[in-house]
Coordinates of C-alpha atoms in Angstrom, one line a residue:
X1415 CA -0.2 -0.2 0.5
X1416 CA 3.1 2.6 0.9
X1417 CA 4.5 1.9 -2.6
X1418 CA 1.5 2.7 -4.4
X1419 CA 0.6 5.8 -2.8
X1420 CA 4.0 6.7 -3.3
X1421 CA 3.9 6.2 -6.6
X1422 CA 0.1 7.7 -6.4
X1423 CA 2.1 10.9 -5.0
X1424 CA 5.3 10.0 -7.7
X1425 CA 2.2 10.2 -11.0
X1426 CA 0.4 13.4 -9.1
X1427 CA 3.7 15.4 -8.8
X1428 CA 4.7 14.8 -12.2
X1429 CA 1.2 15.8 -13.5
X1430 CA 1.4 19.0 -11.5
X1431 CA 5.0 20.0 -13.0
X1432 CA 4.1 19.5 -16.9
X1433 CA 0.5 21.2 -16.7
X1434 CA 3.5 23.9 -15.5
X1435 CA 5.4 24.0 -18.0
X1436 CA 2.2 23.6 -20.2
X1437 CA 0.6 26.4 -19.0
X1438 CA 4.2 28.5 -19.6
X1439 CA 4.5 26.9 -22.6
X1440 CA 0.8 28.6 -23.1
X1441 CA 1.6 31.5 -21.2
X1442 CA 5.1 32.6 -23.6
X1443 CA 2.9 31.6 -26.8
X1444 CA 0.1 34.2 -26.3
X1445 CA 3.5 36.8 -25.3
X1446 CA 4.3 36.2 -28.3
X1447 CA 2.2 36.8 -31.0
X1448 CA 1.0 39.6 -29.0
X1449 CA 4.9 41.0 -30.4
X1450 CA 4.9 38.8 -34.2
X1451 CA 2.4 39.2 -35.9
X1452 CA 3.2 35.8 -38.4
X1453 CA 0.8 36.5 -42.2
X1454 CA -2.2 34.3 -41.8
X1455 CA -1.7 31.4 -44.9
X1456 CA -5.8 32.4 -45.6
X1457 CA -5.1 35.8 -45.9
X1458 CA -5.6 36.8 -49.9
X1459 CA -4.1 40.2 -49.2
X1460 CA -0.5 41.6 -48.1
X1461 CA 0.8 40.3 -44.6
X1462 CA -0.1 41.7 -41.5
X1463 CA 4.0 41.5 -40.6
X1464 CA 4.2 44.9 -42.8
X1465 CA 3.3 47.7 -41.1
X1466 CA 3.8 50.5 -42.2
X1467 CA 6.8 52.6 -40.0
X1468 CA 4.3 55.0 -39.1
X1469 CA 1.6 53.5 -37.5
X1470 CA 1.0 53.4 -33.5
X1471 CA 1.8 51.2 -31.8
X1472 CA 2.8 50.7 -27.8
X1473 CA 6.7 50.4 -26.9
X1474 CA 7.8 47.2 -26.5
X1475 CA 9.2 45.9 -22.9
X1476 CA 12.8 46.1 -22.6
X1477 CA 12.3 42.0 -22.0
X1478 CA 10.3 41.1 -24.7
X1479 CA 12.7 44.1 -26.8
X1480 CA 15.8 41.2 -25.7
X1481 CA 13.9 38.4 -27.5
X1482 CA 12.8 40.4 -31.1
X1483 CA 16.7 40.8 -31.6
X1484 CA 16.6 44.1 -33.2
X1485 CA 19.1 45.2 -34.8
X1486 CA 20.0 48.9 -34.1
X1487 CA 23.5 49.4 -36.3
X1488 CA 22.7 52.4 -38.7
X1489 CA 23.4 50.0 -41.4
X1490 CA 19.4 47.8 -40.3
X1491 CA 18.1 51.6 -39.9
X1492 CA 18.9 53.0 -42.6
X1493 CA 17.4 49.3 -45.0
X1494 CA 14.1 49.2 -42.8
X1495 CA 13.6 52.8 -44.2
X1496 CA 14.1 52.1 -47.4
X1497 CA 12.7 49.2 -47.0
X1498 CA 9.9 50.2 -45.6
X1499 CA 9.3 53.1 -48.4
X1500 CA 9.9 50.5 -50.8
X1501 CA 7.2 48.0 -50.5
X1502 CA 3.8 48.5 -51.4
X1503 CA 1.1 47.4 -49.5
X1504 CA -1.7 48.1 -51.7
X1505 CA -0.4 44.1 -53.7
X1506 CA -1.0 40.8 -52.7
X1507 CA 2.7 39.4 -52.2
X1508 CA 2.2 36.2 -53.1
X1509 CA 0.5 37.0 -57.0
X1510 CA 3.4 39.4 -57.8
X1511 CA 6.1 39.6 -55.2
X1512 CA 7.3 41.7 -57.7
X1513 CA 5.3 45.5 -57.8
X1514 CA 4.7 44.1 -53.7
X1515 CA 8.1 44.9 -52.4
X1516 CA 9.2 47.7 -55.5
X1517 CA 5.4 48.8 -56.0
X1518 CA 6.4 52.8 -54.3
X1519 CA 10.3 52.8 -55.7
X1520 CA 10.7 55.0 -58.8
X1521 CA 15.2 55.0 -58.6
X1522 CA 16.9 52.4 -58.3
X1523 CA 18.3 51.1 -54.7
X1524 CA 21.4 49.9 -55.6
X1525 CA 21.9 53.5 -57.8
X1526 CA 21.7 55.0 -54.3
X1527 CA 24.6 53.5 -52.5
X1528 CA 26.5 53.2 -55.5
X1529 CA 25.6 57.3 -56.0
X1530 CA 28.6 58.3 -54.1
X1531 CA 32.1 55.6 -55.8
X1532 CA 31.0 56.7 -58.3
X1533 CA 31.8 60.5 -58.1
X1534 CA 34.9 59.7 -56.2
X1535 CA 36.3 57.7 -59.1
X1536 CA 35.0 60.1 -61.3
X1537 CA 37.0 63.4 -60.2
X1538 CA 40.0 60.8 -60.1
X1539 CA 40.1 59.7 -63.9
X1540 CA 38.1 64.0 -64.9
X1541 CA 42.3 64.7 -66.6
X1542 CA 41.6 61.5 -68.6
X1543 CA 41.3 62.1 -72.3
X1544 CA 39.2 59.7 -73.8
X1545 CA 39.8 59.6 -77.5
X1546 CA 36.0 58.0 -78.3
X1547 CA 36.4 57.9 -82.4
X1548 CA 40.3 56.0 -82.5
X1549 CA 41.5 54.8 -79.1
X1550 CA 42.4 50.9 -78.3
X1551 CA 42.1 48.3 -76.1
X1552 CA 45.7 49.6 -74.1
X1553 CA 44.6 53.6 -73.5
X1554 CA 40.9 51.9 -72.2
X1555 CA 42.9 49.9 -70.5
X1556 CA 46.0 52.3 -68.4
X1557 CA 42.8 54.3 -67.5
X1558 CA 41.5 52.5 -65.7
X1559 CA 43.8 50.5 -64.5
X1560 CA 45.2 53.5 -62.8
X1561 CA 41.9 54.6 -61.3
X1562 CA 41.9 51.4 -59.7
X1563 CA 45.1 51.7 -58.1
X1564 CA 43.5 55.9 -56.5
X1565 CA 40.4 54.1 -55.7
X1566 CA 39.7 51.3 -52.2
X1567 CA 37.6 48.6 -54.7
X1568 CA 36.7 47.0 -51.4
X1569 CA 33.4 47.1 -52.1
X1570 CA 30.8 45.1 -54.5
X1571 CA 29.0 48.7 -54.9
X1572 CA 32.7 50.7 -55.5
X1573 CA 33.7 47.8 -58.6
X1574 CA 29.8 48.5 -59.8
X1575 CA 30.2 51.7 -59.6
X1576 CA 34.0 51.3 -61.4
X1577 CA 32.1 50.2 -64.5
X1578 CA 29.8 53.1 -64.4
X1579 CA 32.7 55.4 -65.0
X1580 CA 35.0 53.1 -67.0
X1581 CA 31.1 53.5 -69.4
X1582 CA 31.1 56.8 -69.5
X1583 CA 35.0 57.0 -70.8
X1584 CA 34.1 54.1 -73.6
X1585 CA 34.6 51.8 -72.6
X1586 CA 31.3 49.7 -72.6
X1587 CA 32.6 50.2 -76.9
X1588 CA 35.3 47.4 -75.7
X1589 CA 37.0 46.0 -76.3
X1590 CA 36.6 47.7 -80.2
X1591 CA 34.6 50.6 -81.1
X1592 CA 32.8 49.0 -84.4
X1593 CA 30.1 51.7 -84.6
X1594 CA 33.3 53.4 -85.1
X1595 CA 35.1 51.1 -87.3
X1596 CA 34.7 49.2 -90.5
X1597 CA 32.0 46.4 -90.5
X1598 CA 35.5 43.4 -89.9
X1599 CA 35.0 40.2 -91.1
X1600 CA 34.9 37.2 -89.0
X1601 CA 38.1 35.8 -89.6
X1602 CA 39.6 39.2 -89.3
X1603 CA 38.4 40.2 -86.4
X1604 CA 41.7 38.5 -84.1
X1605 CA 44.0 40.3 -86.0
X1606 CA 41.7 43.5 -86.0
X1607 CA 42.1 43.4 -82.2
X1608 CA 45.2 42.4 -81.6
X1609 CA 46.3 46.2 -83.7
X1610 CA 43.7 47.0 -81.1
X1611 CA 46.3 46.1 -78.3
X1612 CA 49.6 47.8 -79.9
X1613 CA 51.0 43.5 -80.8
X1614 CA 49.8 43.8 -84.6
X1615 CA 53.0 43.5 -85.4
X1616 CA 54.5 40.8 -83.2
X1617 CA 52.9 37.6 -85.1
X1618 CA 49.9 36.9 -87.6
X1619 CA 46.2 35.5 -86.8
X1620 CA 43.2 34.2 -88.5
X1621 CA 40.5 32.2 -87.2
X1622 CA 38.9 29.3 -89.5
X1623 CA 38.1 25.9 -89.2
X1624 CA 41.1 23.4 -89.3
X1625 CA 41.7 20.9 -92.5
X1626 CA 38.6 18.0 -92.6
X1627 CA 37.5 19.6 -89.2
X1628 CA 34.1 22.9 -90.7
X1629 CA 32.2 22.3 -86.8
X1630 CA 35.5 23.4 -85.3
X1631 CA 37.6 26.4 -84.9
X1632 CA 41.2 27.0 -85.1
X1633 CA 43.7 29.4 -84.2
X1634 CA 46.0 29.9 -86.5
X1635 CA 49.1 31.7 -85.9
X1636 CA 51.7 32.1 -87.9
X1637 CA 54.1 35.8 -89.7
X1638 CA 52.5 38.4 -90.4
X1639 CA 52.8 39.1 -94.5
X1640 CA 55.7 41.0 -95.8
X1641 CA 52.8 43.8 -96.8
X1642 CA 52.3 44.3 -93.2
X1643 CA 53.6 47.5 -91.9
X1644 CA 57.0 47.1 -89.5
X1645 CA 56.4 50.2 -87.0
X1646 CA 59.6 48.7 -85.2
X1647 CA 60.2 52.7 -83.5
X1648 CA 57.0 52.4 -82.2
X1649 CA 56.7 49.3 -80.3
X1650 CA 60.7 48.8 -79.8
X1651 CA 60.0 50.7 -76.2
X1652 CA 56.4 49.2 -75.5
X1653 CA 58.2 45.2 -76.1
X1654 CA 62.0 46.1 -73.7
X1655 CA 59.8 47.1 -70.7
X1656 CA 57.1 44.1 -71.5
X1657 CA 61.0 41.7 -71.2
X1658 CA 61.5 43.6 -68.7
X1659 CA 57.9 42.0 -66.2
X1660 CA 57.0 39.7 -68.4
X1661 CA 58.1 35.9 -66.4
X1662 CA 58.4 34.5 -69.9
X1663 CA 61.2 37.4 -70.4
X1664 CA 63.6 35.3 -72.2
X1665 CA 61.2 33.7 -74.8
X1666 CA 60.2 37.2 -75.5
X1667 CA 63.0 38.7 -76.0
X1668 CA 63.2 36.3 -78.0
X1669 CA 60.1 37.0 -80.1
X1670 CA 61.8 40.8 -80.4
X1671 CA 64.8 39.1 -81.7
X1672 CA 63.1 37.7 -84.2
X1673 CA 60.4 40.5 -84.9
X1674 CA 64.3 42.7 -85.8
X1675 CA 64.9 39.4 -88.5
X1676 CA 62.2 39.4 -90.3
X1677 CA 61.9 43.2 -90.5
X1678 CA 64.8 42.6 -92.0
X1679 CA 64.5 39.8 -94.5
X1680 CA 60.3 41.5 -95.4
X1681 CA 63.6 44.5 -96.2
X1682 CA 65.4 42.8 -98.3
X1683 CA 63.0 40.4 -100.1
X1684 CA 62.6 40.2 -104.4
X1685 CA 59.2 40.9 -103.9
X1686 CA 58.6 40.7 -100.0
X1687 CA 56.0 38.5 -99.7
X1688 CA 58.3 35.6 -101.4
X1689 CA 60.3 34.9 -97.6
X1690 CA 56.8 33.7 -96.0
X1691 CA 55.5 31.4 -99.1
X1692 CA 55.1 28.1 -97.0
X1693 CA 56.4 25.3 -98.7
X1694 CA 54.9 22.8 -96.7
X1695 CA 52.3 23.2 -94.0
X1696 CA 53.4 21.8 -90.5
X1697 CA 50.2 21.4 -87.3
X1698 CA 50.1 21.6 -83.5
X1699 CA 47.7 21.0 -81.5
X1700 CA 47.6 22.3 -78.3
X1701 CA 43.7 21.5 -76.3
X1702 CA 44.1 25.2 -74.3
X1703 CA 42.0 24.8 -70.5
X1704 CA 38.8 27.2 -70.2
X1705 CA 39.4 29.0 -66.8
X1706 CA 43.3 29.2 -66.8
X1707 CA 46.4 31.0 -68.4
X1708 CA 47.0 30.3 -71.9
X1709 CA 50.1 28.7 -72.0
X1710 CA 52.2 31.2 -74.3
X1711 CA 55.7 30.0 -73.1
X1712 CA 54.5 26.6 -75.0
X1713 CA 52.4 27.9 -78.1
X1714 CA 56.1 31.1 -78.8
X1715 CA 58.7 28.3 -78.5
X1716 CA 56.6 26.0 -81.5
X1717 CA 56.2 28.7 -83.0
X1718 CA 59.9 30.0 -82.7
X1719 CA 61.6 26.9 -83.6
X1720 CA 58.9 26.3 -86.1
X1721 CA 60.4 29.3 -87.8
X1722 CA 63.8 28.7 -87.1
X1723 CA 63.8 26.9 -90.3
X1724 CA 64.0 27.8 -93.9
X1725 CA 60.3 26.5 -94.0
X1726 CA 58.0 28.8 -92.5
X1727 CA 55.2 26.9 -90.7
X1728 CA 51.4 27.5 -89.6
X1729 CA 50.5 26.5 -86.0
X1730 CA 47.2 25.4 -84.7
X1731 CA 45.2 25.9 -81.5
X1732 CA 42.3 24.4 -81.0
X1733 CA 40.4 25.7 -79.3
X1734 CA 37.6 23.7 -77.5
X1735 CA 36.8 24.4 -74.4
X1736 CA 36.5 28.3 -75.8
X1737 CA 34.2 27.1 -78.4
X1738 CA 32.3 24.8 -75.4
X1739 CA 32.5 28.5 -73.2
X1740 CA 31.3 30.2 -76.2
X1741 CA 27.4 28.1 -76.5
X1742 CA 25.6 30.1 -73.9
X1743 CA 25.9 32.8 -75.9
X1744 CA 25.4 31.8 -79.5
X1745 CA 21.5 32.5 -80.8
X1746 CA 21.2 30.2 -83.6
X1747 CA 24.9 28.5 -83.3
X1748 CA 26.2 30.3 -86.1
X1749 CA 30.3 30.5 -86.9
X1750 CA 30.3 34.1 -86.6
X1751 CA 30.0 34.4 -83.2
X1752 CA 31.7 31.8 -82.1
X1753 CA 34.7 33.8 -84.0
X1754 CA 34.3 37.1 -82.3
X1755 CA 33.9 35.0 -78.9
X1756 CA 37.3 33.4 -79.8
X1757 CA 38.5 36.6 -81.1
X1758 CA 38.1 38.4 -77.9
X1759 CA 39.0 35.8 -75.5
X1760 CA 42.2 36.0 -76.8
X1761 CA 42.6 39.6 -76.9
X1762 CA 41.6 39.0 -73.0
X1763 CA 44.3 36.8 -71.8
X1764 CA 46.9 39.0 -74.1
X1765 CA 45.7 42.2 -72.3
X1766 CA 47.7 41.4 -68.9
X1767 CA 51.0 41.5 -71.1
X1768 CA 51.0 45.4 -72.7
X1769 CA 53.2 47.8 -71.8
X1770 CA 50.3 50.2 -70.5
X1771 CA 50.9 48.8 -66.7
X1772 CA 53.4 50.1 -64.4
X1773 CA 56.8 49.0 -63.8
X1774 CA 56.5 47.6 -60.3
X1775 CA 54.1 45.4 -61.4
X1776 CA 55.4 41.5 -62.4
X1777 CA 53.2 39.8 -63.7
X1778 CA 54.6 36.5 -62.6
X1779 CA 56.4 37.3 -59.2
X1780 CA 55.5 39.3 -56.6
X1781 CA 53.4 41.8 -56.9
X1782 CA 51.5 44.6 -55.1
X1783 CA 48.1 43.8 -52.8
X1784 CA 46.6 46.6 -54.5
X1785 CA 48.3 46.2 -58.5
X1786 CA 47.5 42.5 -58.2
X1787 CA 43.7 43.3 -56.7
X1788 CA 43.2 45.9 -59.7
X1789 CA 44.0 43.9 -62.7
X1790 CA 41.8 41.3 -61.0
X1791 CA 39.0 44.8 -61.9
X1792 CA 40.4 45.3 -65.1
X1793 CA 40.3 41.6 -66.4
X1794 CA 37.0 41.3 -64.9
X1795 CA 35.5 44.7 -66.3
X1796 CA 36.8 44.0 -69.6
X1797 CA 34.5 40.0 -69.9
X1798 CA 31.9 42.0 -68.7
X1799 CA 32.5 44.9 -71.5
X1800 CA 33.1 42.3 -74.4
X1801 CA 30.6 39.6 -73.7
X1802 CA 28.0 42.6 -73.6
X1803 CA 29.1 44.2 -76.7
X1804 CA 29.7 40.4 -78.8
X1805 CA 27.2 38.1 -77.5
X1806 CA 23.5 38.0 -78.1
X1807 CA 20.5 36.6 -75.3
X1808 CA 20.9 33.2 -76.7
X1809 CA 17.1 31.7 -76.7
X1810 CA 16.7 28.2 -74.9
X1811 CA 16.9 26.5 -79.5
X1812 CA 19.6 27.9 -80.2
X1813 CA 21.6 27.2 -76.8
X1814 CA 20.3 23.1 -77.8
X1815 CA 21.5 23.5 -81.0
X1816 CA 24.8 25.3 -80.5
X1817 CA 25.5 22.3 -77.3
X1818 CA 24.9 20.3 -80.3
X1819 CA 26.9 21.5 -82.7
X1820 CA 29.5 21.5 -79.7
X1821 CA 30.0 17.7 -79.2
X1822 CA 30.1 16.9 -82.3
X1823 CA 32.7 18.8 -83.0
X1824 CA 34.8 17.9 -79.7
X1825 CA 34.4 13.4 -80.8
X1826 CA 35.4 15.0 -84.1
X1827 CA 38.3 15.9 -82.7
X1828 CA 39.0 13.1 -80.5
X1829 CA 39.0 10.9 -83.5
X1830 CA 41.8 12.9 -86.2
X1831 CA 43.5 12.9 -82.7
X1832 CA 42.5 9.5 -82.7
X1833 CA 43.5 8.3 -86.5
X1834 CA 45.5 11.3 -88.0
X1835 CA 49.0 9.5 -88.8
X1836 CA 51.0 12.3 -88.5
X1837 CA 50.9 12.5 -85.2
X1838 CA 52.9 10.3 -82.7
X1839 CA 50.7 8.1 -80.1
X1840 CA 52.5 9.0 -77.3
X1841 CA 51.4 12.7 -78.4
X1842 CA 48.4 11.8 -79.2
X1843 CA 47.3 10.5 -76.3
X1844 CA 48.7 12.8 -74.1
X1845 CA 46.7 15.2 -76.9
X1846 CA 43.0 13.0 -76.1
X1847 CA 44.2 13.2 -72.2
X1848 CA 44.1 16.7 -72.3
X1849 CA 41.1 17.1 -74.8
X1850 CA 39.1 14.8 -72.0
X1851 CA 40.1 17.0 -68.7
X1852 CA 38.7 20.1 -70.8
X1853 CA 35.3 18.4 -71.6
X1854 CA 35.7 17.8 -67.3
X1855 CA 36.4 20.9 -66.8
X1856 CA 34.1 22.6 -68.4
X1857 CA 31.4 21.2 -66.0
X1858 CA 32.9 23.1 -63.4
X1859 CA 31.4 26.1 -62.3
X1860 CA 33.5 29.5 -63.5
X1861 CA 36.3 30.2 -61.0
X1862 CA 36.5 27.0 -59.8
X1863 CA 39.7 26.3 -61.0
X1864 CA 40.3 21.7 -59.9
X1865 CA 38.1 18.7 -59.0
X1866 CA 40.6 19.3 -55.2
X1867 CA 38.5 22.3 -54.7
X1868 CA 34.5 21.0 -56.4
X1869 CA 35.3 18.4 -53.9
X1870 CA 35.6 20.6 -50.8
X1871 CA 32.6 22.8 -52.0
X1872 CA 30.5 19.0 -51.9
X1873 CA 32.4 19.2 -48.1
X1874 CA 31.0 22.6 -47.4
X1875 CA 28.0 23.8 -49.0
X1876 CA 24.9 23.1 -46.1
X1877 CA 22.9 20.0 -47.1
X1878 CA 19.1 22.9 -48.2
X1879 CA 17.4 19.4 -49.5
X1880 CA 17.1 17.0 -46.6
X1881 CA 17.8 13.4 -46.6
X1882 CA 16.9 13.1 -50.7
X1883 CA 18.2 16.9 -52.3
X1884 CA 17.3 17.4 -55.7
X1885 CA 19.8 18.6 -57.4
X1886 CA 22.1 19.2 -55.3
X1887 CA 25.3 18.0 -57.1
X1888 CA 24.8 20.8 -59.7
X1889 CA 23.7 23.3 -56.9
X1890 CA 27.2 22.8 -55.3
X1891 CA 28.8 23.7 -58.2
X1892 CA 27.2 25.9 -59.6
X1893 CA 26.6 28.2 -56.5
X1894 CA 30.4 28.6 -55.0
X1895 CA 30.8 31.4 -56.2
X1896 CA 27.9 33.9 -53.8
X1897 CA 29.4 31.4 -51.1
X1898 CA 32.7 32.5 -51.4
X1899 CA 30.9 36.5 -51.7
X1900 CA 28.9 36.0 -48.6
X1901 CA 31.1 34.0 -46.2
X1902 CA 33.1 37.0 -47.2
X1903 CA 31.1 38.9 -45.8
X1904 CA 30.2 36.8 -43.1
X1905 CA 34.3 36.6 -41.9
X1906 CA 34.4 40.7 -42.1
X1907 CA 31.0 40.7 -39.5
X1908 CA 28.4 41.6 -42.1
X1909 CA 24.6 40.8 -42.3
X1910 CA 24.6 39.5 -45.6
X1911 CA 20.7 40.4 -45.3
X1912 CA 21.4 44.4 -45.6
X1913 CA 24.0 44.2 -47.8
X1914 CA 21.7 44.8 -51.3
X1915 CA 24.9 45.1 -53.8
X1916 CA 25.9 40.7 -52.8
X1917 CA 22.1 40.3 -53.2
X1918 CA 22.0 41.1 -56.4
X1919 CA 24.5 38.2 -57.9
X1920 CA 21.6 36.0 -56.6
X1921 CA 19.9 37.4 -59.5
X1922 CA 22.2 38.4 -62.0
X1923 CA 23.6 35.0 -62.1
X1924 CA 24.8 33.7 -66.1
X1925 CA 24.4 30.5 -67.7
X1926 CA 27.7 30.6 -68.6
X1927 CA 28.7 26.6 -67.6
X1928 CA 27.5 23.3 -69.3
X1929 CA 24.4 21.8 -67.3
X1930 CA 24.9 18.3 -69.2
X1931 CA 26.5 16.9 -65.8
X1932 CA 28.9 14.7 -68.2
X1933 CA 32.2 13.9 -70.2
X1934 CA 33.8 11.7 -71.9
X1935 CA 36.5 9.5 -70.2
X1936 CA 39.3 8.4 -71.3
X1937 CA 37.7 5.3 -73.2
X1938 CA 35.6 6.9 -75.1
X1939 CA 32.8 6.1 -72.7
X1940 CA 30.1 8.6 -72.1
X1941 CA 30.6 9.1 -67.5
X1942 CA 28.2 11.6 -65.6
X1943 CA 29.4 13.2 -62.0
X1944 CA 25.7 14.3 -61.5
X1945 CA 23.5 11.6 -60.0
X1946 CA 21.0 10.5 -63.4
X1947 CA 17.9 11.8 -61.1
X1948 CA 20.0 14.8 -61.0
X1949 CA 20.1 14.9 -64.5
X1950 CA 17.0 13.8 -65.3
X1951 CA 15.5 16.3 -62.7
X1952 CA 16.4 19.3 -64.4
X1953 CA 15.6 18.5 -67.8
X1954 CA 11.7 18.0 -66.6
X1955 CA 12.6 21.5 -64.2
X1956 CA 13.5 23.1 -67.3
X1957 CA 10.6 21.9 -70.1
X1958 CA 8.1 22.3 -67.5
X1959 CA 9.3 26.3 -66.7
X1960 CA 9.0 26.7 -70.9
X1961 CA 5.8 24.9 -71.0
X1962 CA 4.1 27.3 -67.7
X1963 CA 6.0 30.0 -67.9
X1964 CA 6.9 31.2 -71.4
X1965 CA 10.3 31.9 -69.3
X1966 CA 13.8 31.5 -70.3
X1967 CA 14.7 27.6 -68.6
X1968 CA 18.6 28.8 -67.5
X1969 CA 17.8 31.5 -66.1
X1970 CA 14.9 30.4 -63.7
X1971 CA 16.8 27.5 -62.9
X1972 CA 19.6 29.9 -62.1
X1973 CA 17.7 32.1 -60.1
X1974 CA 16.2 29.8 -58.2
X1975 CA 19.4 27.9 -57.5
X1976 CA 21.8 30.6 -56.1
X1977 CA 18.0 32.3 -53.8
X1978 CA 18.6 28.9 -52.4
X1979 CA 22.4 29.5 -52.1
X1980 CA 22.4 32.9 -50.6
X1981 CA 19.4 31.2 -48.1
X1982 CA 20.8 28.0 -47.0
X1983 CA 23.9 30.1 -45.8
X1984 CA 21.8 33.0 -44.5
X1985 CA 20.1 30.2 -42.6
X1986 CA 23.1 28.6 -41.8
X1987 CA 24.2 32.3 -40.0
X1988 CA 21.0 32.0 -37.7
X1989 CA 22.4 28.8 -35.3
X1990 CA 18.7 27.9 -35.1
X1991 CA 18.6 32.1 -33.2
X1992 CA 14.9 34.0 -35.3
X1993 CA 16.9 36.2 -36.8
X1994 CA 17.8 39.9 -37.0
X1995 CA 15.3 41.7 -37.4
X1996 CA 14.8 45.7 -38.5
X1997 CA 12.5 48.5 -35.7
X1998 CA 11.2 50.5 -39.1
X1999 CA 9.2 47.3 -39.6
X2000 CA 8.5 45.2 -36.0
X2001 CA 6.2 42.4 -37.5
X2002 CA 8.3 41.4 -40.2
X2003 CA 9.1 37.7 -39.7
X2004 CA 13.3 36.9 -40.8
X2005 CA 12.6 35.0 -43.7
X2006 CA 9.9 38.0 -44.9
X2007 CA 13.2 40.1 -45.0
X2008 CA 15.3 38.3 -46.7
X2009 CA 12.7 37.5 -50.0
X2010 CA 12.5 41.3 -49.8
X2011 CA 16.0 41.9 -49.6
X2012 CA 16.0 39.8 -52.5
X2013 CA 13.4 41.6 -54.5
X2014 CA 14.5 44.8 -53.7
X2015 CA 17.6 44.2 -55.1
X2016 CA 16.2 43.5 -58.4
X2017 CA 13.8 46.8 -58.1
X2018 CA 13.8 48.7 -62.1
X2019 CA 14.5 52.8 -62.0
X2020 CA 11.7 54.4 -63.3
X2021 CA 9.3 52.2 -65.1
X2022 CA 9.2 48.5 -63.7
X2023 CA 11.5 45.5 -66.6
X2024 CA 9.7 43.0 -67.4
X2025 CA 11.9 40.9 -67.4
X2026 CA 13.2 41.7 -64.2
X2027 CA 9.4 41.6 -63.1
X2028 CA 9.1 37.7 -64.5
X2029 CA 12.4 36.5 -62.2
X2030 CA 11.3 38.1 -59.3
X2031 CA 7.8 37.5 -59.4
X2032 CA 8.7 33.1 -61.5
X2033 CA 11.8 32.7 -58.1
X2034 CA 10.1 33.2 -55.9
X2035 CA 6.4 31.8 -56.2
X2036 CA 8.4 28.7 -56.5
X2037 CA 9.9 29.2 -54.2
X2038 CA 8.6 27.7 -50.5
X2039 CA 10.5 29.7 -47.7
X2040 CA 8.8 32.7 -49.1
X2041 CA 5.2 30.7 -49.3
X2042 CA 5.2 29.5 -46.1
X2043 CA 6.5 33.5 -44.7
X2044 CA 3.8 34.6 -46.9
X2045 CA 1.1 31.9 -46.1
X2046 CA 0.9 32.2 -49.9
X2047 CA -1.0 28.7 -51.6
X2048 CA 0.9 26.9 -53.2
X2049 CA 2.5 27.1 -57.2
X2050 CA -0.7 25.9 -59.5
X2051 CA 1.9 24.4 -61.9
X2052 CA 5.0 23.8 -59.4
X2053 CA 8.1 23.5 -61.6
X2054 CA 10.9 24.2 -58.6
X2055 CA 14.1 21.9 -58.2
X2056 CA 12.6 19.1 -55.4

């Protein structure tokens, strides 16, 4: 009996404790609901969480304020005021997230953040004389490089300001002022670019299809014609400066000597062109990896070795990597577009060797940090400008056609490497291995250099898909750049949510890498580095987006992936907390603020941009955290990546 009485007392105490805990939970819930008002899932209008800043509200108690984690810094206050003035509360965020977030925006919010940097840069470069009609790439690069050295380009807004000022300097005409020049045939465009770089007298260059492979593109490097203008006095000083700074110093000196020798021979030849008639044609093939420096030492060494012989020999640089890279830039897979892109690519790779850079810059050795950073910024600026100038935006059909053409060209090149009798077997095998490595390399995101880095990304990126994530392989690879930027911000103690310029890459991602997820191994077999299910579901999502939303599938998928990457890292930084709140929007949840920061990064200046509106609406309405945060119903035709 005593035992049963003791058990009754114990159970009574347990029930009392449970009742007390339940009461405490209910009290806390009531307190929380009194302060945090999540939007109703059944509400068809704007969420009640976003209350105007001027609306009267009871001052929260100090203890409750601590629970909400209000951000009181000047940056958060400015961001809260910006969001508060941008939101159109008469719009339904579930139906039109863009108009809800940007409805009261009469100007670009990002432009406001950059305006101060633009004024400072304009003052620094105001003394630069810009001859817009006959300005060379070298002159433009010199002006921008000097402007970079005088400016602390440590933030995204400074970089964008630099680009804006550069456009006013005429850099939007990179790499050629095509509106000032007569039309240039595609096969002559590469040499035209070299002349603008000031390197025309060094080498002759043309683009054409290699023998027996009309679908590929080759870069032919050979001695310039005797009729070329040998302006040695104009180039000698630049070549000497280039010799002193280049890591290929001995090679450049040899190239200078070669130029002198060819100039003397050209002056004595009768007729001059007779010296340059090739007696036979030898072809050397180089596979050039994407997103890596061209191996000019190897290329020029072979060129010099061959030219030392009595006969004239042409050199072929097959660049399947750059042809493949050009695939997203082709509207209809026309050869002219490939020629344009390859010609610009060659000019871009030669740009760091221009004699316009200060003598203190050692391109292959120790560099000062600002100089190294400015070289990197200059390269990025050239790439941005040239891509915008030369390449139209493709549609899905053009991208698919280009992919088919390039796949066929790559296979033909492999067969040529194996079948051609004039290539020794060890050389052929090595070339095939390089080509296979190149194909594998093309599957990586733009700034990922090797497989080891890719594997590190696999380990570091959080698992956002639960036990069976869809497209996790692709997500981890494609989001590497943005994750790196966000982690850099987090390392500086900056909250990425409130940094709009760093939010912008999430919606301005470019489709610039291979999406097939497969490559041929050394035996020629097709090998997938994705999971097969990921590949199939990606194709399903692309077809769904094109069919139900009339959207560019590649762009829409990239927007969603970038948004998921940013959100995954943001949640990781929260570490289980409710996240920061803004005093100007006290009832807005952290997830609502995140979605608003994403959308307002695309707010248009003046009239709304239909393309920006479509991209924001499609990305957010397909995104589950947004629907949950704003209480939105499920999409009628979901095409998400999960």
